mmCIF file of C-alpha atoms in Angstrom:
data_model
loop_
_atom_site.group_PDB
_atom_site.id
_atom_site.type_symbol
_atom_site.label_atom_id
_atom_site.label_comp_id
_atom_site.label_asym_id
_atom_site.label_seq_id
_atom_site.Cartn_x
_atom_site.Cartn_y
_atom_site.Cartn_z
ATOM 1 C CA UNK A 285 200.379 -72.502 -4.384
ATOM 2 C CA UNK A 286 199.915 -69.971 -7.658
ATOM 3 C CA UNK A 287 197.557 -70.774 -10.145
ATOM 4 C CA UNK A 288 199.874 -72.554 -12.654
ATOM 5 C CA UNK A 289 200.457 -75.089 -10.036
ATOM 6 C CA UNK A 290 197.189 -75.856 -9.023
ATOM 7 C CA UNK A 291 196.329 -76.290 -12.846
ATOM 8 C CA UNK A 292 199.240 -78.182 -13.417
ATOM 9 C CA UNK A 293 197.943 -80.379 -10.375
ATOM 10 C CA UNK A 294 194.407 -81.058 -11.509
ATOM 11 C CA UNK A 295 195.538 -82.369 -14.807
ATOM 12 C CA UNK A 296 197.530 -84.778 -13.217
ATOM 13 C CA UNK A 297 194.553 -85.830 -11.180
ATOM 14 C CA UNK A 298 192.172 -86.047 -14.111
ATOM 15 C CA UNK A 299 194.670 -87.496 -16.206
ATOM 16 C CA UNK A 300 195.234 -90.824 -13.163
ATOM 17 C CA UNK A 301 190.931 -90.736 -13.336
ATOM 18 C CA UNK A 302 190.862 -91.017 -16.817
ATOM 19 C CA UNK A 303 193.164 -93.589 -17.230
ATOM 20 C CA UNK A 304 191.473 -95.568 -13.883
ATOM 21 C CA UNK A 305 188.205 -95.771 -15.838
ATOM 22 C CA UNK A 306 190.042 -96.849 -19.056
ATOM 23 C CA UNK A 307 191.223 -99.706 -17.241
ATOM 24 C CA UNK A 308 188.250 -100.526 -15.091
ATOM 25 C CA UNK A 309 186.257 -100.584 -18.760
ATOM 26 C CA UNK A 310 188.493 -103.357 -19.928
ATOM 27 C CA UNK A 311 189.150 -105.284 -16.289
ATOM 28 C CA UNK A 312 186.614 -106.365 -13.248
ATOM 29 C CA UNK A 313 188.638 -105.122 -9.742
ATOM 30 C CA UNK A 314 188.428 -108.689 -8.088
ATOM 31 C CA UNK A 315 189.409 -109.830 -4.645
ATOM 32 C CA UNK A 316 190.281 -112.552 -2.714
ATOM 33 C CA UNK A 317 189.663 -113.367 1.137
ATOM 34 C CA UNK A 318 193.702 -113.861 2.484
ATOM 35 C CA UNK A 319 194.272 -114.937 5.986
ATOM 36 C CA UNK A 320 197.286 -112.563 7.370
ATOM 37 C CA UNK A 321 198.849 -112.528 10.927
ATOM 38 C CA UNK A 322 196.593 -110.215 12.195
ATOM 39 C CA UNK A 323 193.558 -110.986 10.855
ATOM 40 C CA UNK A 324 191.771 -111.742 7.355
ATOM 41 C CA UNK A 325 191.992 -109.320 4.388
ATOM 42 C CA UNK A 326 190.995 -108.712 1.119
ATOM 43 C CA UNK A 327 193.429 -109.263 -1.585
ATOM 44 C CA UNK A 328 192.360 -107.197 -4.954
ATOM 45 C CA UNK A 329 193.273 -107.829 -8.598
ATOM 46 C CA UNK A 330 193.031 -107.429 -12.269
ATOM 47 C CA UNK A 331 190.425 -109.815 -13.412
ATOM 48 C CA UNK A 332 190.740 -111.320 -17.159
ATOM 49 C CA UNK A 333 189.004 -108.746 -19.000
ATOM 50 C CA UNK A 334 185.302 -110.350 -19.940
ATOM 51 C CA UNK A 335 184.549 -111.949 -23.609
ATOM 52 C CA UNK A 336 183.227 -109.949 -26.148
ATOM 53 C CA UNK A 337 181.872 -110.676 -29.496
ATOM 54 C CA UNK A 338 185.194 -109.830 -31.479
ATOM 55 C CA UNK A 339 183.178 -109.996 -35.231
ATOM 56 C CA UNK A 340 182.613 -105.486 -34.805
ATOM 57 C CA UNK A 341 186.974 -105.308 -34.258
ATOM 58 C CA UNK A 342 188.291 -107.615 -36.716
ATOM 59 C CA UNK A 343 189.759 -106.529 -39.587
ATOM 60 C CA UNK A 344 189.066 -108.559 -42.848
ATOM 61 C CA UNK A 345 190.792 -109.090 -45.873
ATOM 62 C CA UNK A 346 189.467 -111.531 -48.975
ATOM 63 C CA UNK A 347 191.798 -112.979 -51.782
ATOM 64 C CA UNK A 348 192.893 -113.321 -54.580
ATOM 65 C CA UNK A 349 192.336 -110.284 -56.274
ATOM 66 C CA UNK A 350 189.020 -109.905 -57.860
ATOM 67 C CA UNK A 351 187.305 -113.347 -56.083
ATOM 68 C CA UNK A 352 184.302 -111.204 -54.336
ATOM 69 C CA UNK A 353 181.973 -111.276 -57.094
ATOM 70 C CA UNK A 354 180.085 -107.961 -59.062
ATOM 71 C CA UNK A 355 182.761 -106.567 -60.999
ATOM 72 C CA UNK A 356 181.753 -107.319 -63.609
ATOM 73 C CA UNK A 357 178.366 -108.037 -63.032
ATOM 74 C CA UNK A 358 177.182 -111.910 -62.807
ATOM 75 C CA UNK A 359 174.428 -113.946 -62.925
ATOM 76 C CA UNK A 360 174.405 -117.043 -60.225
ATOM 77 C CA UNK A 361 172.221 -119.238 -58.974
ATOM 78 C CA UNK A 362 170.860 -121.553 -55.767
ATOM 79 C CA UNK A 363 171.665 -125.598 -55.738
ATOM 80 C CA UNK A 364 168.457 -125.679 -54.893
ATOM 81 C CA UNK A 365 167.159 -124.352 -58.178
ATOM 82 C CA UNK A 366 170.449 -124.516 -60.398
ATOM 83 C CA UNK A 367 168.435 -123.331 -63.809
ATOM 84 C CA UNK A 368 166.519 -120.553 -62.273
ATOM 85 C CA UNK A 369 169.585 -118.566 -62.787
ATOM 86 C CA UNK A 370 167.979 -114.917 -62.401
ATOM 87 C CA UNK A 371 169.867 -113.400 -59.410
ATOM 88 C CA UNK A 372 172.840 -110.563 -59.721
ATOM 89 C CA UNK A 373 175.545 -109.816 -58.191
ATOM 90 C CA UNK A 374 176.645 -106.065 -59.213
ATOM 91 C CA UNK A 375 179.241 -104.160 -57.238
ATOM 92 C CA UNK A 376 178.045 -101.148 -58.564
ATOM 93 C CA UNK A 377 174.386 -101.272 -57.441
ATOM 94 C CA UNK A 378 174.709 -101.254 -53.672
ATOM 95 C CA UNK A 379 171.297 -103.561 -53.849
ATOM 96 C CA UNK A 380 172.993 -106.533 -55.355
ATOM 97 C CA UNK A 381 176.754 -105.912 -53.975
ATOM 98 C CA UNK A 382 177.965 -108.202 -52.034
ATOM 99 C CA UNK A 383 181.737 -106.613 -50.131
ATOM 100 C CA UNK A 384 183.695 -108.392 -47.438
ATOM 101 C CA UNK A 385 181.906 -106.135 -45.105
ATOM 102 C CA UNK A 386 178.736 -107.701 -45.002
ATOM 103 C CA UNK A 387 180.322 -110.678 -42.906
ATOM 104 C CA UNK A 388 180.481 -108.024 -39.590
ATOM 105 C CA UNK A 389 177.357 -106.378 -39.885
ATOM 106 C CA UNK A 390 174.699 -106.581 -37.111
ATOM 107 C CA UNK A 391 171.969 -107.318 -39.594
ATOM 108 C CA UNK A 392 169.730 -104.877 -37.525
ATOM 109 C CA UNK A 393 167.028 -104.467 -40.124
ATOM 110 C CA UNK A 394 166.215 -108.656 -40.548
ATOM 111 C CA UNK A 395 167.775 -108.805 -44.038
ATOM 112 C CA UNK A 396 170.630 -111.186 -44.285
ATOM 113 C CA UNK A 397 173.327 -109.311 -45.930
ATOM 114 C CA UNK A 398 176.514 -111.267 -46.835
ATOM 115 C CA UNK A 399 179.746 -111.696 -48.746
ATOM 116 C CA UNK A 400 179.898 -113.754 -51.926
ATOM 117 C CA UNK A 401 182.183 -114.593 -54.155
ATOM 118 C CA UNK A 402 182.460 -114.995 -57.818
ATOM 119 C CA UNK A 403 180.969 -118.158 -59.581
ATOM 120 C CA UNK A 404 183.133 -120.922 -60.519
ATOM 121 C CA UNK A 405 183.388 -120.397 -64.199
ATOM 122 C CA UNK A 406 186.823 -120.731 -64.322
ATOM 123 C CA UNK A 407 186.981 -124.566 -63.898
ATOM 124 C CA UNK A 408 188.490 -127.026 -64.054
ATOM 125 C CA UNK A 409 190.664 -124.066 -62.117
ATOM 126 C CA UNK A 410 190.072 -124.509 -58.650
ATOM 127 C CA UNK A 411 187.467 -122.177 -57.344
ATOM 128 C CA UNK A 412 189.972 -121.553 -54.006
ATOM 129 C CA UNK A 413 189.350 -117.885 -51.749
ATOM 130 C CA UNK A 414 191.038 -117.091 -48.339
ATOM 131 C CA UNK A 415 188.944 -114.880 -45.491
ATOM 132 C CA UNK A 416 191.738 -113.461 -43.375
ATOM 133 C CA UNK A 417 190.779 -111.809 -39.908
ATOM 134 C CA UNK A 418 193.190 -109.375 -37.869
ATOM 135 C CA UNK A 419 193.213 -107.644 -34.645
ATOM 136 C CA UNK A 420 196.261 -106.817 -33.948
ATOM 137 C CA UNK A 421 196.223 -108.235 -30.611
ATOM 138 C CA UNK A 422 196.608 -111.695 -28.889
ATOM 139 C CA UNK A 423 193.196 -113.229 -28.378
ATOM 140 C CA UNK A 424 192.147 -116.223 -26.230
ATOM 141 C CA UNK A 425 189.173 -118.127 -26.967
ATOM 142 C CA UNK A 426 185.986 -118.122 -24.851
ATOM 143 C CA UNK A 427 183.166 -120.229 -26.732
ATOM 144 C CA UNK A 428 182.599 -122.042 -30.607
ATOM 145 C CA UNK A 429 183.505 -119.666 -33.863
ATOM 146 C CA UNK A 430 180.995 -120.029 -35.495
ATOM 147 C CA UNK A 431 180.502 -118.787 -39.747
ATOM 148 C CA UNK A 432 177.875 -119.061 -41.243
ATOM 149 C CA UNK A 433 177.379 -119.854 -44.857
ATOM 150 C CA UNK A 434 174.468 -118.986 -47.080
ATOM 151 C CA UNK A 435 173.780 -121.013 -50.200
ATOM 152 C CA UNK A 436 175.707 -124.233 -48.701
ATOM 153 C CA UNK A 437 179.211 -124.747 -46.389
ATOM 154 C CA UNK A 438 182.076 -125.693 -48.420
ATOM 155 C CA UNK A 439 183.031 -129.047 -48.917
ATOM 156 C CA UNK A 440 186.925 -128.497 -48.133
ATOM 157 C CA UNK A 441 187.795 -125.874 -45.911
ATOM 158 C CA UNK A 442 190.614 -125.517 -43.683
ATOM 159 C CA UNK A 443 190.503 -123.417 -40.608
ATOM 160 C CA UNK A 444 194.563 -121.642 -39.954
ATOM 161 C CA UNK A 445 195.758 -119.418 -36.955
ATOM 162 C CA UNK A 446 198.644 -117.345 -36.398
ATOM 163 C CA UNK A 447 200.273 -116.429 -33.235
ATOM 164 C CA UNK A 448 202.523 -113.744 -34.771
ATOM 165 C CA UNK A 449 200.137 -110.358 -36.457
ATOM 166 C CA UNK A 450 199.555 -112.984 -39.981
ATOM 167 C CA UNK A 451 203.997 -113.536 -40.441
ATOM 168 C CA UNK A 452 203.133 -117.628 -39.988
ATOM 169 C CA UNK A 453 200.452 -119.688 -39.578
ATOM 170 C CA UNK A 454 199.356 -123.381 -39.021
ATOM 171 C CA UNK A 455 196.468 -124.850 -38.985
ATOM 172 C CA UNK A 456 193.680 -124.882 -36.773
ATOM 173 C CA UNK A 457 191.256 -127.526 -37.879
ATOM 174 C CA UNK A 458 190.256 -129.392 -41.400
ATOM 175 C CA UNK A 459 186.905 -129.620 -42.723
ATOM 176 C CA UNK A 460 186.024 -132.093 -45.392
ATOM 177 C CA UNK A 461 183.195 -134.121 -47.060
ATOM 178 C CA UNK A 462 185.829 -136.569 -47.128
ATOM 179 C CA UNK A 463 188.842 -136.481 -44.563
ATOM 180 C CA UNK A 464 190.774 -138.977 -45.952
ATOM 181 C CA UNK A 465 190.452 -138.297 -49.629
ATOM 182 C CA UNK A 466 190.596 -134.484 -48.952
ATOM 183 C CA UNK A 467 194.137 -134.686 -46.694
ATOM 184 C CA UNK A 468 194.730 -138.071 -46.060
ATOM 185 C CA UNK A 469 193.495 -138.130 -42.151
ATOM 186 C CA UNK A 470 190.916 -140.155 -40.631
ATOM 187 C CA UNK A 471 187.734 -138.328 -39.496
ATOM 188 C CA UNK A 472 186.996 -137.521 -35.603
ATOM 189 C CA UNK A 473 184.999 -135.307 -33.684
ATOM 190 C CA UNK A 474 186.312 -133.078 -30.876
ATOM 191 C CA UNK A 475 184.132 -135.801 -28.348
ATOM 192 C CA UNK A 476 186.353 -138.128 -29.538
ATOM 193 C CA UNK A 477 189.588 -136.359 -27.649
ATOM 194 C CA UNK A 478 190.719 -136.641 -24.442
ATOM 195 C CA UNK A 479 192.583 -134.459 -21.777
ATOM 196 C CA UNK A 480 196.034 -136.004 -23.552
ATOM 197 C CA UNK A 481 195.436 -134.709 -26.608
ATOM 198 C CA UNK A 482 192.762 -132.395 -26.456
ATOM 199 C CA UNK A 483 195.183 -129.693 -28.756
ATOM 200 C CA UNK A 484 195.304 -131.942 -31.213
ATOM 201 C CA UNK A 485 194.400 -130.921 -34.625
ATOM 202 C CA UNK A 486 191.453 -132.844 -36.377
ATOM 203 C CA UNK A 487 189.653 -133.449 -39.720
ATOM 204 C CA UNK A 488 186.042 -133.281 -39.084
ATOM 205 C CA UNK A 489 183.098 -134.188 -41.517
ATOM 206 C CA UNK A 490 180.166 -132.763 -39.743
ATOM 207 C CA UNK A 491 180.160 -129.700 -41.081
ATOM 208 C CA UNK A 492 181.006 -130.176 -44.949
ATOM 209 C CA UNK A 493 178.448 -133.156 -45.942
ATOM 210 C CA UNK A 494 175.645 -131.858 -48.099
ATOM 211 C CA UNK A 495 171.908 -131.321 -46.078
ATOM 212 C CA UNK A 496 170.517 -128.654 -47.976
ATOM 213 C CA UNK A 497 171.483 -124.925 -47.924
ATOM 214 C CA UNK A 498 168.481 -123.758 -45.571
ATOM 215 C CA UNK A 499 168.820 -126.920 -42.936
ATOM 216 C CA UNK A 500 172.713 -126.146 -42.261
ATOM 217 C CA UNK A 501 174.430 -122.844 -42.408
ATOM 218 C CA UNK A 502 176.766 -122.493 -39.613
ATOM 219 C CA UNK A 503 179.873 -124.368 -39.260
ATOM 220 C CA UNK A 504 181.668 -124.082 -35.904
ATOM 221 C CA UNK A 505 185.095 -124.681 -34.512
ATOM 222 C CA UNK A 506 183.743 -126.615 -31.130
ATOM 223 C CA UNK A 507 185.899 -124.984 -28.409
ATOM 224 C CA UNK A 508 183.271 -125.688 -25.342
ATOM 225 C CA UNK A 509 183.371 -129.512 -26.098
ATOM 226 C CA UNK A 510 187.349 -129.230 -25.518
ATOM 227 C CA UNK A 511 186.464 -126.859 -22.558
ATOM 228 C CA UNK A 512 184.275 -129.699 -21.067
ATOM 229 C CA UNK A 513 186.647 -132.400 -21.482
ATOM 230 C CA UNK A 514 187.996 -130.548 -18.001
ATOM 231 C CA UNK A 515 185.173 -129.099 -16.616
ATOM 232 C CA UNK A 516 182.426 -131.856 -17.367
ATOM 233 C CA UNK A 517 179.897 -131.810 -19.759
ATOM 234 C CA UNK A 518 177.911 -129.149 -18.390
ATOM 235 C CA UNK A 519 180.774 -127.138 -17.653
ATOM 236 C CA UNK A 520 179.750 -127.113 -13.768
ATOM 237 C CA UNK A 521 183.731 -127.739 -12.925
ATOM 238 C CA UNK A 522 185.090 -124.494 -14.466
ATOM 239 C CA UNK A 523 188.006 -124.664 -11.614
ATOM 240 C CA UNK A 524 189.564 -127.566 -13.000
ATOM 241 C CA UNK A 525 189.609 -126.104 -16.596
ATOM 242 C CA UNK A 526 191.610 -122.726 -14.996
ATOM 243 C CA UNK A 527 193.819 -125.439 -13.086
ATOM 244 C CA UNK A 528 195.034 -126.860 -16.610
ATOM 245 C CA UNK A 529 195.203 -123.890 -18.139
ATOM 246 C CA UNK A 530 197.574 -122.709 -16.051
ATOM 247 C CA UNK A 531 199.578 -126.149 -15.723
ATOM 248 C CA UNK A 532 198.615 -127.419 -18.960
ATOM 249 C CA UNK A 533 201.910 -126.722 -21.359
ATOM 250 C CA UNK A 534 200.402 -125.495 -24.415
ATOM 251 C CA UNK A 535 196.940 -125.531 -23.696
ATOM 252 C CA UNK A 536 196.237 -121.808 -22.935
ATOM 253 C CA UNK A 537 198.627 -121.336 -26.415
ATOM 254 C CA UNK A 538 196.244 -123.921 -28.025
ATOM 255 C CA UNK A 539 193.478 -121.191 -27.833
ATOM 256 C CA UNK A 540 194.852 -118.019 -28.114
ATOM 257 C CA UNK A 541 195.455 -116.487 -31.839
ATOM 258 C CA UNK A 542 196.114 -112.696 -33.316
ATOM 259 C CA UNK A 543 194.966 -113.878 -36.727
ATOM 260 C CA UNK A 544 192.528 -116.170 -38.249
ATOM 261 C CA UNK A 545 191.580 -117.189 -41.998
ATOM 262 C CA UNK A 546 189.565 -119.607 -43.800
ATOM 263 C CA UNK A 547 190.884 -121.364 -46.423
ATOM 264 C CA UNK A 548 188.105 -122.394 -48.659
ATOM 265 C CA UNK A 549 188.758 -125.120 -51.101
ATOM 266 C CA UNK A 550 185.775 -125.979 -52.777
ATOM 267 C CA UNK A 551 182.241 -124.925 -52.361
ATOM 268 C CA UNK A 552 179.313 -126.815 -51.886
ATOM 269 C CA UNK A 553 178.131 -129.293 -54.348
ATOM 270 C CA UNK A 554 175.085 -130.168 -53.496
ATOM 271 C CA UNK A 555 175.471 -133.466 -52.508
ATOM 272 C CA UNK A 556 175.989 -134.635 -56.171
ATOM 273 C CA UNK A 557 179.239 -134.764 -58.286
ATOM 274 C CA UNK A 558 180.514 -131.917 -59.702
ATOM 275 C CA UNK A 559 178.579 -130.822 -63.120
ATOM 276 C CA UNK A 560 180.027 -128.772 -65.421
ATOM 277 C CA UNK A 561 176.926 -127.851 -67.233
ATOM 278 C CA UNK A 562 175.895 -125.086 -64.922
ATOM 279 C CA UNK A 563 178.690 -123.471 -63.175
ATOM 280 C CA UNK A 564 176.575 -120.614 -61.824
ATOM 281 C CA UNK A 565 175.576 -123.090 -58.999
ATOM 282 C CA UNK A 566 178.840 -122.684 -57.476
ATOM 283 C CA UNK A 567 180.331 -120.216 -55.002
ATOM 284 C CA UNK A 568 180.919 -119.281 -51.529
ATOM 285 C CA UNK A 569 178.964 -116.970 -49.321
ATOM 286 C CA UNK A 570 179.336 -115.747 -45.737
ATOM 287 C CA UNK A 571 176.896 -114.075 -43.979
ATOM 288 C CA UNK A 572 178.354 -113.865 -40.244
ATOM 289 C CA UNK A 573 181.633 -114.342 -38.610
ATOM 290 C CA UNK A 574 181.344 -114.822 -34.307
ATOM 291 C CA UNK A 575 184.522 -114.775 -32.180
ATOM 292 C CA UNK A 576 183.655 -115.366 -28.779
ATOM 293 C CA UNK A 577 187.073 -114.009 -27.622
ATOM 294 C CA UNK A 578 188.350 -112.056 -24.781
#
């Protein structure tokens, strides 16, 4: 064999390792116990590759045009003091900017760093942003999304999927102070589904009604309650979950997703009406984003 060959041969082999480990990184080997003719044997397999926090991969986009606040530079303040109205946001002073970015971040130092947008000094305009999330690949759920908002959750919010890279989209859940005045549907809880129509899409309140900015910040989308519907409240029957997943139509579908985006309709009021003497009180702000997907 001439030295060409042999060269020609070890790539090859390096090349199959390389690509082994690639997919060992992203799937378990598993194996299963099969009863043959002759004997017992071990079946193996691709697992399901393992969930990851998908926050560090997504890629985000906010609209409209010009909604993240600092350019220009504002003044804004808390609903908790709504005429102390001394802090900044200033896109130009990377101490008081505030960029989409700051909703992935691993916050490594302790200092909450988040996304904010403008105030809403445009009313009686609704104050109205999207938070669109990409990947580029299908998705399925593992455990709760969870975002969490600084300075209050919204009061309206609606939570949309697509199933198709961001070309259409439908929605995912509704979040409201008030279900029925916000989009005519009666309030419920994910508890309140069953295994017939545990897809179904719901308005929830439980996440929207004024507590205080401090007391509540995250607001979820609740997929272990759906997961325990199936596999009991402390999710000790796992098998049964898998079992309708598989035979389930359009319950694996129900939680897989390429896209996401938040539709936020109107920020948090504070628990009072809306007052148009101080409309510095009155914005959105994200500090963390968690995907539990795999």
């Amino acid at each position: 064999m001439d030295v060409v060959s042999t060269s020609a041969m070890l790539s090859q082999v390096f090349f199959f390792l390389h690509f082994v480990t690639l997919t060992l990184g992203q799937y378990d080997i598993c194996k299963s116990l099969v009863s043959m003719d002759d004997g017992q044997t071990w079946e193996f397999y691709a697992c399901q590759p393992k969930p990851m926090a998908m926050k560090e991969f997504m890629q985000i986009t906010v609209d409209p045009p010009g909604i993240t606040c600092g350019n220009p530079p504002e003044r804004f303040c808390t609903l908790e003091n709504p005429y102390l109205c001394s802090d900044e946001c200033d896109a130009s002073n990377p101490d008081l900017a505030h960029p989409p970015q700051l909703m992935q971040d691993r916050e490594t130092s302790g200092l909450i760093t988040y996304w904010q947008t403008v105030t809403w000094r445009r009313f009686p305009e609704p104050l109205l942003a999207n938070i669109s999330l990409a990947w580029n690949k299908s998705l399925e759920l593992t455990d709760d999304i969870q975002v969490t908002f600084e300075y209050g959750r919204p009061t309206i919010m609606v939570l949309d999927k697509s199933l198709d890279k961001g070309r259409t989209w439908q929605p995912y859940q509704f979040y409201a102070d008030d279900c029925m005045d916000a989009f005519g549907m009666p309030a419920k809880r994910v508890q309140d589904l069953s295994a017939t129509n545990v897809t179904r899409v719901i308005c929830t309140e439980q996440y929207s009604r004024w507590v205080g900015s401090k007391n509540e910040k995250v607001l979820r989308f609740e997929v272990m309650a759906r997961f325990a519907i199936f596999a009991g409240p402390k999710l000790l029957n796992m098998d049964s979950l898998y079992t309708r997943m598989e035979s389930m139509k359009g319950l694996r579908d129900f939680f897989t997703f390429t896209n996401l985006r938040l539709r936020l309709l109107r920020p948090a009021l504070g628990g009072t009406y809306f007052q148009r003497d101080n409309l510095l009180k009155y914005f959105y702000a994200v500090s963390n984003i968690d995907v539990p997907a795999r």
